[in-house]
Short mmCIF file of C-alpha atoms in Angstrom, two decimals:
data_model
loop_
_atom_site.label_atom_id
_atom_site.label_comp_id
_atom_site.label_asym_id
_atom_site.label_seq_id
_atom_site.Cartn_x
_atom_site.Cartn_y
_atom_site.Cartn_z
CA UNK A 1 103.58 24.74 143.92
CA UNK A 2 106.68 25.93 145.90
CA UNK A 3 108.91 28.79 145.43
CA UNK A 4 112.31 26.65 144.02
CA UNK A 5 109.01 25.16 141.84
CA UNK A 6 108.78 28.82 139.67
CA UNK A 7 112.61 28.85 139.62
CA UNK A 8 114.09 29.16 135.87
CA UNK A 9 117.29 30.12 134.54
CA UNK A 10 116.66 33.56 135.14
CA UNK A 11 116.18 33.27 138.44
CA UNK A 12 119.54 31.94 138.70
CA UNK A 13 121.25 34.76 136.86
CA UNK A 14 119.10 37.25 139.23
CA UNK A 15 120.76 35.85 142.15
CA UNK A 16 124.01 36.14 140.52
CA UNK A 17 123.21 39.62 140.20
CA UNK A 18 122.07 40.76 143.97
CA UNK A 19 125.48 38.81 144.62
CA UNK A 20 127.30 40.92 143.09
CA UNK A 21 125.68 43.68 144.51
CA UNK A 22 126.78 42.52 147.88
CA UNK A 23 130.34 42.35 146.64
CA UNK A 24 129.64 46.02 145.38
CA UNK A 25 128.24 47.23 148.75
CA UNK A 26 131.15 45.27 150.96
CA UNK A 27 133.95 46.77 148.76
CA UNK A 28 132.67 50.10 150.10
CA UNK A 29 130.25 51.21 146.86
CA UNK A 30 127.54 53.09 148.02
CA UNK A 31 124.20 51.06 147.33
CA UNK A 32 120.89 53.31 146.95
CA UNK A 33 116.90 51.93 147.38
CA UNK A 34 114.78 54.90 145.75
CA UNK A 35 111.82 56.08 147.29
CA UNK A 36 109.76 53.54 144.85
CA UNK A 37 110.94 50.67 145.98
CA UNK A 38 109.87 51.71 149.32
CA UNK A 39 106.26 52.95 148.71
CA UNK A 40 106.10 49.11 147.31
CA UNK A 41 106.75 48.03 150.49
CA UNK A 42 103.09 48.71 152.08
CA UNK A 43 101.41 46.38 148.96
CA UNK A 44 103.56 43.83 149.78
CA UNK A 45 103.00 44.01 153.34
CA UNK A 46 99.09 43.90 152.33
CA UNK A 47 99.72 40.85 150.37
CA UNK A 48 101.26 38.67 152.94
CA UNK A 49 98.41 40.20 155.56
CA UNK A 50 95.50 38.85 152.96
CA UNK A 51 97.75 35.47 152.46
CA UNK A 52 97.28 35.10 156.20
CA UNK A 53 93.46 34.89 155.34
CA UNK A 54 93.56 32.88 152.49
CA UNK A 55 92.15 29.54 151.67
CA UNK A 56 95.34 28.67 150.61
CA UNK A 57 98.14 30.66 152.59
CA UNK A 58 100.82 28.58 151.08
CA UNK A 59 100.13 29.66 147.74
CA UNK A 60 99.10 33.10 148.46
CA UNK A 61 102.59 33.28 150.38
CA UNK A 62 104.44 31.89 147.50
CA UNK A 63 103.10 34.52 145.31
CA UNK A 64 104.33 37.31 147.94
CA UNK A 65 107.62 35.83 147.94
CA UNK A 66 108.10 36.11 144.29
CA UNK A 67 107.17 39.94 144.07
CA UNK A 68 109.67 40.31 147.20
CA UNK A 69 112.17 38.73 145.16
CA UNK A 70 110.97 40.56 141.80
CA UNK A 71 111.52 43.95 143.72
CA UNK A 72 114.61 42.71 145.25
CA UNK A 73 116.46 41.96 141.92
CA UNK A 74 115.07 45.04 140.59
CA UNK A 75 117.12 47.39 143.17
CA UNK A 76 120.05 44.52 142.52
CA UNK A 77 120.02 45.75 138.95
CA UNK A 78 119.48 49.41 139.45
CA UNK A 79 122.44 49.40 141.60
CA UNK A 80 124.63 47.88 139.08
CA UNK A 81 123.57 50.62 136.27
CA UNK A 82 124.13 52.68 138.92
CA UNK A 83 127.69 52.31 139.90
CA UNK A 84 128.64 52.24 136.39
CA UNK A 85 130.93 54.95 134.82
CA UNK A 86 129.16 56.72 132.38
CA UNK A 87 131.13 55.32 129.42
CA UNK A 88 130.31 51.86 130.70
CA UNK A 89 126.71 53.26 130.75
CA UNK A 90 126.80 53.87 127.27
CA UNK A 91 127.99 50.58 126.36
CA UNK A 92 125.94 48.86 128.53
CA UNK A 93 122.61 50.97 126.69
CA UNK A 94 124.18 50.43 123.42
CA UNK A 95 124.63 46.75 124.36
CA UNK A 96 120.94 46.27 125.69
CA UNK A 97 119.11 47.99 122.43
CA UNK A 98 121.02 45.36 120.11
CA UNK A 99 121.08 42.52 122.47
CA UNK A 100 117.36 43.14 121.99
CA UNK A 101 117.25 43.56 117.74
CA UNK A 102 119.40 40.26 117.78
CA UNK A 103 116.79 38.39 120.11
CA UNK A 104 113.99 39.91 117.89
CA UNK A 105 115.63 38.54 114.81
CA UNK A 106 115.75 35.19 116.15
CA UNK A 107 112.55 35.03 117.45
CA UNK A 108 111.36 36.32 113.72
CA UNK A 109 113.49 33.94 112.32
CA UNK A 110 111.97 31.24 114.13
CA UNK A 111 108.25 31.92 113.94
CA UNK A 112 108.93 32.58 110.11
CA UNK A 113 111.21 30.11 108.92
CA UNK A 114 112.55 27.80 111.11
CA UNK A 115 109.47 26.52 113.60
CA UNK A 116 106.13 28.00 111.56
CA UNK A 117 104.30 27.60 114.50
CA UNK A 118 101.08 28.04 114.63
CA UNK A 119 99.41 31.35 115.53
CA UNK A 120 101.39 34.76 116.66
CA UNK A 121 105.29 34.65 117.56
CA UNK A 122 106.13 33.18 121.12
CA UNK A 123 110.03 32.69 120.91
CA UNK A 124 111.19 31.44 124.02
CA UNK A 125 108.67 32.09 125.96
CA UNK A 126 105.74 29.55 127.03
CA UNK A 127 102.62 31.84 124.50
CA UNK A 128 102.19 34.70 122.56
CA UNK A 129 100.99 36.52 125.92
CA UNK A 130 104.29 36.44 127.20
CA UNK A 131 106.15 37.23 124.86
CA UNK A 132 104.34 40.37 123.91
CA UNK A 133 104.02 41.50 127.31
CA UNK A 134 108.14 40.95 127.16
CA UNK A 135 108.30 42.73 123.72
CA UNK A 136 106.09 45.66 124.31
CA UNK A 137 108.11 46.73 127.44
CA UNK A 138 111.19 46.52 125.95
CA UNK A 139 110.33 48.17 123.06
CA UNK A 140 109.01 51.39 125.14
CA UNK A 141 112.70 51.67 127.08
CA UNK A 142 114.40 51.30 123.52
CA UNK A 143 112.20 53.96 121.90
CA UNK A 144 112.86 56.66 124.59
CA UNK A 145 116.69 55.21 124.45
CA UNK A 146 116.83 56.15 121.00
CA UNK A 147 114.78 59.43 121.17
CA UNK A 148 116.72 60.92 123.72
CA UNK A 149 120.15 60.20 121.93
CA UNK A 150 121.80 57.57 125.09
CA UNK A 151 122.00 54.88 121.79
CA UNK A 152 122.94 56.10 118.49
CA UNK A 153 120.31 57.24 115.83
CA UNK A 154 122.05 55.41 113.38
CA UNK A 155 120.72 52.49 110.96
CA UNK A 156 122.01 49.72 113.16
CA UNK A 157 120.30 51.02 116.08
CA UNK A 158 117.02 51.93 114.06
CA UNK A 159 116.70 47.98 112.51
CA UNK A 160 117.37 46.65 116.03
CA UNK A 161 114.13 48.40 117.70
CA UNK A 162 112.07 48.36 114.46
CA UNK A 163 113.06 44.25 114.89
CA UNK A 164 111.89 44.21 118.00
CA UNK A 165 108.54 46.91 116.88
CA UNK A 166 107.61 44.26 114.42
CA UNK A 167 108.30 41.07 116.45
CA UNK A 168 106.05 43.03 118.76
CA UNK A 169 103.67 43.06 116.28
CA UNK A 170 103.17 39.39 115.55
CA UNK A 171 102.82 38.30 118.54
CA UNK A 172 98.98 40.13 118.37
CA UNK A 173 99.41 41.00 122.03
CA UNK A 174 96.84 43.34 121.79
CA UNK A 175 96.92 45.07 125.16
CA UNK A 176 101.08 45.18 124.64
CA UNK A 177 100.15 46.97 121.31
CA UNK A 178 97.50 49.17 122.85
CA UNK A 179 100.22 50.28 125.05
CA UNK A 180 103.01 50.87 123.17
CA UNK A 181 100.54 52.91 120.51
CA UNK A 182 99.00 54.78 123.51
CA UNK A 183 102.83 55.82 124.85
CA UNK A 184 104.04 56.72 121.14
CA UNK A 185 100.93 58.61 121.03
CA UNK A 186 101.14 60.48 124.07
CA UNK A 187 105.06 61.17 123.90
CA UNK A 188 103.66 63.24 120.41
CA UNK A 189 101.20 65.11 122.43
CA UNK A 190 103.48 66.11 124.85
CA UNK A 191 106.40 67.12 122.25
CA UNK A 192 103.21 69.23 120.32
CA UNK A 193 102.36 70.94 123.13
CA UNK A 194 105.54 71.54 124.59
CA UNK A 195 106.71 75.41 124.46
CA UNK A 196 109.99 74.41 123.33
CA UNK A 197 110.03 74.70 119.41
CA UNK A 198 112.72 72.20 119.16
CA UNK A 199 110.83 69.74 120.74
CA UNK A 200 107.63 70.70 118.66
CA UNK A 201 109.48 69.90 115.90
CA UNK A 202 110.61 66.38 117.28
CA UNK A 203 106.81 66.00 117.92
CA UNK A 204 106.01 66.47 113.90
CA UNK A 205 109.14 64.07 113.27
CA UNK A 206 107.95 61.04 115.36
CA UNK A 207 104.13 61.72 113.71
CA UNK A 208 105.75 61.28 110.21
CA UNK A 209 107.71 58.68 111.10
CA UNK A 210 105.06 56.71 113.00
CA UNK A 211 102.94 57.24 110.03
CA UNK A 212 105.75 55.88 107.30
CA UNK A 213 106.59 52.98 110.05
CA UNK A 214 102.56 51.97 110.16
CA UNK A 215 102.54 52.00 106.28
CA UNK A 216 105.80 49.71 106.05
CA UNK A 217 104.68 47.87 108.79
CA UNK A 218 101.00 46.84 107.39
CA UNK A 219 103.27 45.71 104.16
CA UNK A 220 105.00 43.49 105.97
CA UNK A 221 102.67 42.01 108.17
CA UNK A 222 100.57 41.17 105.08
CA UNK A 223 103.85 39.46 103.77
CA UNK A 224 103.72 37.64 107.01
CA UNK A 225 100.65 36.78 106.86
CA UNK A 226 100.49 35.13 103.79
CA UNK A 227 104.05 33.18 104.37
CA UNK A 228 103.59 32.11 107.95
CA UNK A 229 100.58 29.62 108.66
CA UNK A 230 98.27 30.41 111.56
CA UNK A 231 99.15 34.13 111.44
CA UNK A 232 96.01 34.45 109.16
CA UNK A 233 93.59 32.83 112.09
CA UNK A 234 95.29 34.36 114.74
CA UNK A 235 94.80 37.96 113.50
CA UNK A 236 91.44 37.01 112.43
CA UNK A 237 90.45 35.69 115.69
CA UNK A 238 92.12 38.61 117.97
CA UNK A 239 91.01 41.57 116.26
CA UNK A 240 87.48 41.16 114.43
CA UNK A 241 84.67 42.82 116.05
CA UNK A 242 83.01 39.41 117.43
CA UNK A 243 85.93 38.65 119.78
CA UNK A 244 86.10 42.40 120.90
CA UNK A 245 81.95 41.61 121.80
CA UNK A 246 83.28 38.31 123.55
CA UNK A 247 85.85 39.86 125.49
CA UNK A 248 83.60 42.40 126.99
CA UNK A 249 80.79 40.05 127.74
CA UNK A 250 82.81 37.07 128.01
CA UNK A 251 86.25 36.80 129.14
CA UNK A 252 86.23 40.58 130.82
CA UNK A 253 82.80 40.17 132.24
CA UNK A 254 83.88 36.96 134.12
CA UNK A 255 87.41 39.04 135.54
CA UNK A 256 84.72 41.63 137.29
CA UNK A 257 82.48 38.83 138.51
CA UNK A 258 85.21 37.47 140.53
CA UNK A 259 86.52 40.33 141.17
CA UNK A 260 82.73 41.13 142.77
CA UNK A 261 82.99 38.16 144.36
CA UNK A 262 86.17 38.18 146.52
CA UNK A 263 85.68 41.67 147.46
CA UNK A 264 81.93 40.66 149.08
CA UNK A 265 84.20 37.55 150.72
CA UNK A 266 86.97 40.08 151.87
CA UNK A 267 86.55 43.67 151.31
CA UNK A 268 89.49 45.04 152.89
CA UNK A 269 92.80 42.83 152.52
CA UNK A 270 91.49 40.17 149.69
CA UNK A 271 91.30 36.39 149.50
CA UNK A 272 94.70 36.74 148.98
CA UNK A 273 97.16 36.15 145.65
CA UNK A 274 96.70 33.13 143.52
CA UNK A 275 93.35 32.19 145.36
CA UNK A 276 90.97 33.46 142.77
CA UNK A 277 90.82 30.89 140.19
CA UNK A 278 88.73 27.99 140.33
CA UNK A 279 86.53 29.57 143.24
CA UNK A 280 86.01 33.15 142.43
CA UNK A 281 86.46 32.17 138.23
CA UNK A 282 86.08 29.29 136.29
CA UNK A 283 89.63 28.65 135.93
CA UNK A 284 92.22 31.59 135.34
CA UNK A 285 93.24 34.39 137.67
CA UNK A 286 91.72 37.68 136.95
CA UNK A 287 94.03 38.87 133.79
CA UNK A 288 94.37 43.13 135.08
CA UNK A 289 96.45 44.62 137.49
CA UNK A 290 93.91 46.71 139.04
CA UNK A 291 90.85 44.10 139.28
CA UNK A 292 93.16 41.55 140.60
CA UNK A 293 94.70 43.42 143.11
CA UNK A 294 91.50 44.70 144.34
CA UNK A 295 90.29 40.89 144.59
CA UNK A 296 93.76 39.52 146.26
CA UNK A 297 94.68 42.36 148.63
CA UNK A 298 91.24 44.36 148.94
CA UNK A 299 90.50 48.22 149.23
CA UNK A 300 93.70 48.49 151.18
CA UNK A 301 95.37 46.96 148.58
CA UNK A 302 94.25 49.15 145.95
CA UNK A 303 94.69 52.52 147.78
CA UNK A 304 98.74 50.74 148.38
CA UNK A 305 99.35 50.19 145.03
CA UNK A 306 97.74 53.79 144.04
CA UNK A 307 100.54 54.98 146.38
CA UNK A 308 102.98 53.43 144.41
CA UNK A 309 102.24 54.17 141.32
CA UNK A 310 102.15 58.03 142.07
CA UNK A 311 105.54 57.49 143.33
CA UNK A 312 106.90 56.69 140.18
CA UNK A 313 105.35 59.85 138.62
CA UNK A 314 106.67 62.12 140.71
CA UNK A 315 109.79 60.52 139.84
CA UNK A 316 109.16 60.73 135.95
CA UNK A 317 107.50 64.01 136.37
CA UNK A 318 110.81 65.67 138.20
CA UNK A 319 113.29 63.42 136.65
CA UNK A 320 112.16 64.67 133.13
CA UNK A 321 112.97 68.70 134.20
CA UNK A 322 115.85 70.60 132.90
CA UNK A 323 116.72 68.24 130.19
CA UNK A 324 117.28 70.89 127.38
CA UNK A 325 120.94 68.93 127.41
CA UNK A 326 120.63 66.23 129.77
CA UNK A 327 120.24 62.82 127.99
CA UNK A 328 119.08 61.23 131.41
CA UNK A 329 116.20 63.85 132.22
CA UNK A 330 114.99 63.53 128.19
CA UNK A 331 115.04 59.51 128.41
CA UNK A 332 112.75 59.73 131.72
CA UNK A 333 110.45 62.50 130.36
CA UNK A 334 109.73 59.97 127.21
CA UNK A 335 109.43 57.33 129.26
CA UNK A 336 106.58 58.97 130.77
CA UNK A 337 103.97 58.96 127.98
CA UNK A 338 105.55 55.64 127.38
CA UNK A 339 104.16 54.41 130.90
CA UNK A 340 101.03 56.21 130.70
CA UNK A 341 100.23 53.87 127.97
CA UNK A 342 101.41 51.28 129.62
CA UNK A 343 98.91 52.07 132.64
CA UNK A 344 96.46 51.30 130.12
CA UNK A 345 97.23 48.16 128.63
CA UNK A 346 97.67 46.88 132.41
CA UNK A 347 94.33 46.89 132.94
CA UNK A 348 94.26 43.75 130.73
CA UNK A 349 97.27 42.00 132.20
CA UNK A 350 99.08 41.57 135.41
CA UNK A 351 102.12 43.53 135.18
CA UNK A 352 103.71 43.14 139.15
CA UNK A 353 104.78 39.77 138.26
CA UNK A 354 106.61 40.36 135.05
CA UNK A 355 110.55 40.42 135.48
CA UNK A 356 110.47 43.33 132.49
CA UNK A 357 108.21 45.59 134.35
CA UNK A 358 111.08 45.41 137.28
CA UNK A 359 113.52 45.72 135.01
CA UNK A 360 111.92 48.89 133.84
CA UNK A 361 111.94 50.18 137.35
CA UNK A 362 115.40 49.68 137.71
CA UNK A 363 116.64 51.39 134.75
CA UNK A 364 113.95 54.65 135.52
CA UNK A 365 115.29 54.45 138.85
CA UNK A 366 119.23 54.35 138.14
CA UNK A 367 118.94 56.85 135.45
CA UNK A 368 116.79 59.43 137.31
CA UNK A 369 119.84 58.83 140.50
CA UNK A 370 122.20 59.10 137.99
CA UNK A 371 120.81 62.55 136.66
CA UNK A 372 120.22 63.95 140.00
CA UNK A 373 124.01 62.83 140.84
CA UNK A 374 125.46 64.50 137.46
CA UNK A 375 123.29 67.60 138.78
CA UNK A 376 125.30 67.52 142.19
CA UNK A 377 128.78 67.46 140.42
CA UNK A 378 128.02 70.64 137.70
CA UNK A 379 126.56 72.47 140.99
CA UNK A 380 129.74 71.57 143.12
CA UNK A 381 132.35 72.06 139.82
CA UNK A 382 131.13 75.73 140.02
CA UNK A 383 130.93 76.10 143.49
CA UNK A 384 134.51 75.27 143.64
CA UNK A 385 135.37 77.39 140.77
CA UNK A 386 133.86 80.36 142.41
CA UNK A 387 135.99 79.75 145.82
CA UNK A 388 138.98 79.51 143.49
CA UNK A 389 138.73 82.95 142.44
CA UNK A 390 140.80 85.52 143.41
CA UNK A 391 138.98 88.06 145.58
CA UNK A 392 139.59 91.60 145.23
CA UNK A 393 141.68 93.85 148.08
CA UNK A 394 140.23 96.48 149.50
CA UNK A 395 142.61 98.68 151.40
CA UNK A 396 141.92 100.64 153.64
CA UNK A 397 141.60 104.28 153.36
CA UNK A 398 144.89 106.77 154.68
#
């Protein structure tokens, strides 16, 4: 399979966008890569050097081409939040948190009425997988959004991301919901231990409201569940204690096999991306981040993409400083916990593929540039007020 062969209508629009970043940059705009996209570099140059050993370069090297591109369109759309003004930046936030509460309602109103399909809620996407992987990301940038005030707290805002918590929700993604209850969970730790009293208080807010959302939300997934057919099975059949015993012997066991496997074949740079399965597992590529990319692109790999990921802490970790009235610096210090769980439900799935973990990047990215750029102008506005005052005379003495 080629690289037009993965194209979709996405793809297109992505294109459309690093265009117009072009435009931006020839028109004299200044364009900015952040340090993150640059510590991604050395992974990617790891996984063309283990497609070069591969037993199937060509695919390997179509895989590398498509997290090239990923990161590419990325720093395309980071540039574009970036070069907003910041009243476009609230309409473009505002925009994106009910753009996603009206594609939540339709893919609820599909699943539920329109299609029935069987099993969880897939929406336009190919399965359920998808979809929550999709959902679960979106819903962690639209929960820090909300928390720290850049879209409204208001009751159109609040159905749009509870849409999009409980469309979430029956898609049984379970490692998507392991993540997103991980992040709310940590971003309550954090507020709790905080030594800011107003953000204790935030803390014991979100833990009442998480508990009245889980009590609403069981009602209505029961409501689902007895209205939509499949839902039933598919809850059944992704949550009892058997297929939790499966997993770990079955279906997990089998990722570290092969995982096993292509590091004895190639300890150091991998067999290479989109060579493990059928040779190193039965049939499906290993379904975590870190297992498969210490099986494609080796130890080196692994201690690359380490780099990386430490990268974007130290980005959350200083972007979320001094944000007692700084929107920006409060959206990335929730989006931290928010990641952290999100760390952890990557270890089931492959995340450096997904087109909403780059968009994620871009918006942490544009909004941490943005703060540190807002930071700039206050310092400067009082530099130049200080130069503009008059300084006293001092004569001197007869």
């Amino acid at each position: 399979m080629s690289v037009t062969d993965r194209l979709i209508a996405a793809d297109v629009f992505a294109l459309v966008l690093i265009g117009l970043v072009l435009i931006l940059g020839f028109s004299g705009k200044r364009l900015k890569v952040h340090g993150v996209y640059w510590m991604f570099l050395p992974l990617l140059g790891l996984f063309l050097l283990s497609a070069i050993f591969a037993d199937k370069p060509d695919k390997a090297f179509t895989e590398t081409v498509i997290l090239l591109f990923s990161a590419c369109v990325s720093i395309a759309i980071a540039n574009l939040i970036y070069n907003l003004t910041e009243q476009d930046l609230k309409i473009f936030l505002k925009g994106y948190a009910l753009l996603l509460g009206v594609l939540s309602a339709y893919f609820l109103l599909d699943y539920m009425v329109l299609n029935v399909a069987w099993g969880g809620l897939k929406g336009t996407f190919r399965n359920t997988g998808q979809a929550g992987t999709f959902l679960g990301t979106h819903a962690a940038i639209c929960l820090a959004l909300s928390m720290s005030g850049l879209v409204p707290k208001n009751w159109i805002y609040n159905i749009c991301i509870g849409l999009l918590v409980l469309a979430l929700i029956l898609t049984v993604k379970r490692a998507a919901l392991i993540g997103l209850i991980s992040g709310v969970f940590f971003v309550m730790v954090f507020l709790l231990l905080s030594k800011s009293k107003t953000e204790k208080r935030i803390g014991v807010r979100i833990l009442v409201i998480t508990a009245l959302t889980i009590f609403v939300g069981s009602i209505l997934v029961q409501i689902a569940i007895e209205l939509v057919p499949g839902l039933a099975w598919r809850f059944e059949t992704k949550v009892n204690s058997d297929t939790v015993d499966d997993f770990a012997s079955g279906f997990f066991a089998e990722n570290v096999e092969g995982t096993l496997k292509a590091l004895d074949e190639n300890p150091f740079v991998g067999v290479g991306a989109g060579n493990v399965a059928g040779v190193y597992t039965a049939k499906y590529e290993i379904h975590s981040t870190y297992l498969g990319i210490l099986a494609t692109s080796g130890i080196l790999g692994a201690v690359a993409y380490l780099m990386f990921v430490l990268r974007c802490f130290i980005m959350l970790l200083n972007g979320g400083r001094n944000r007692a009235d700084d929107p920006y610096a409060k959206f990335i210090f929730y989006m931290l916990p928010m990641c952290m769980g999100m760390f952890i439900s990557w270890g089931y799935t492959y995340h450096l593929r997904k087109r909403s973990f780059w968009f994620m990047v871009a918006m942490l990215t544009a909004i941490y540039a943005i703060k540190r750029r807002r930071a700039a102008e206050v310092v400067a506005a009082q530099y130049y007020e200080m130069e503009q005052e008059p300084r006293p005379v001092i004569s001197a003495p007869a």
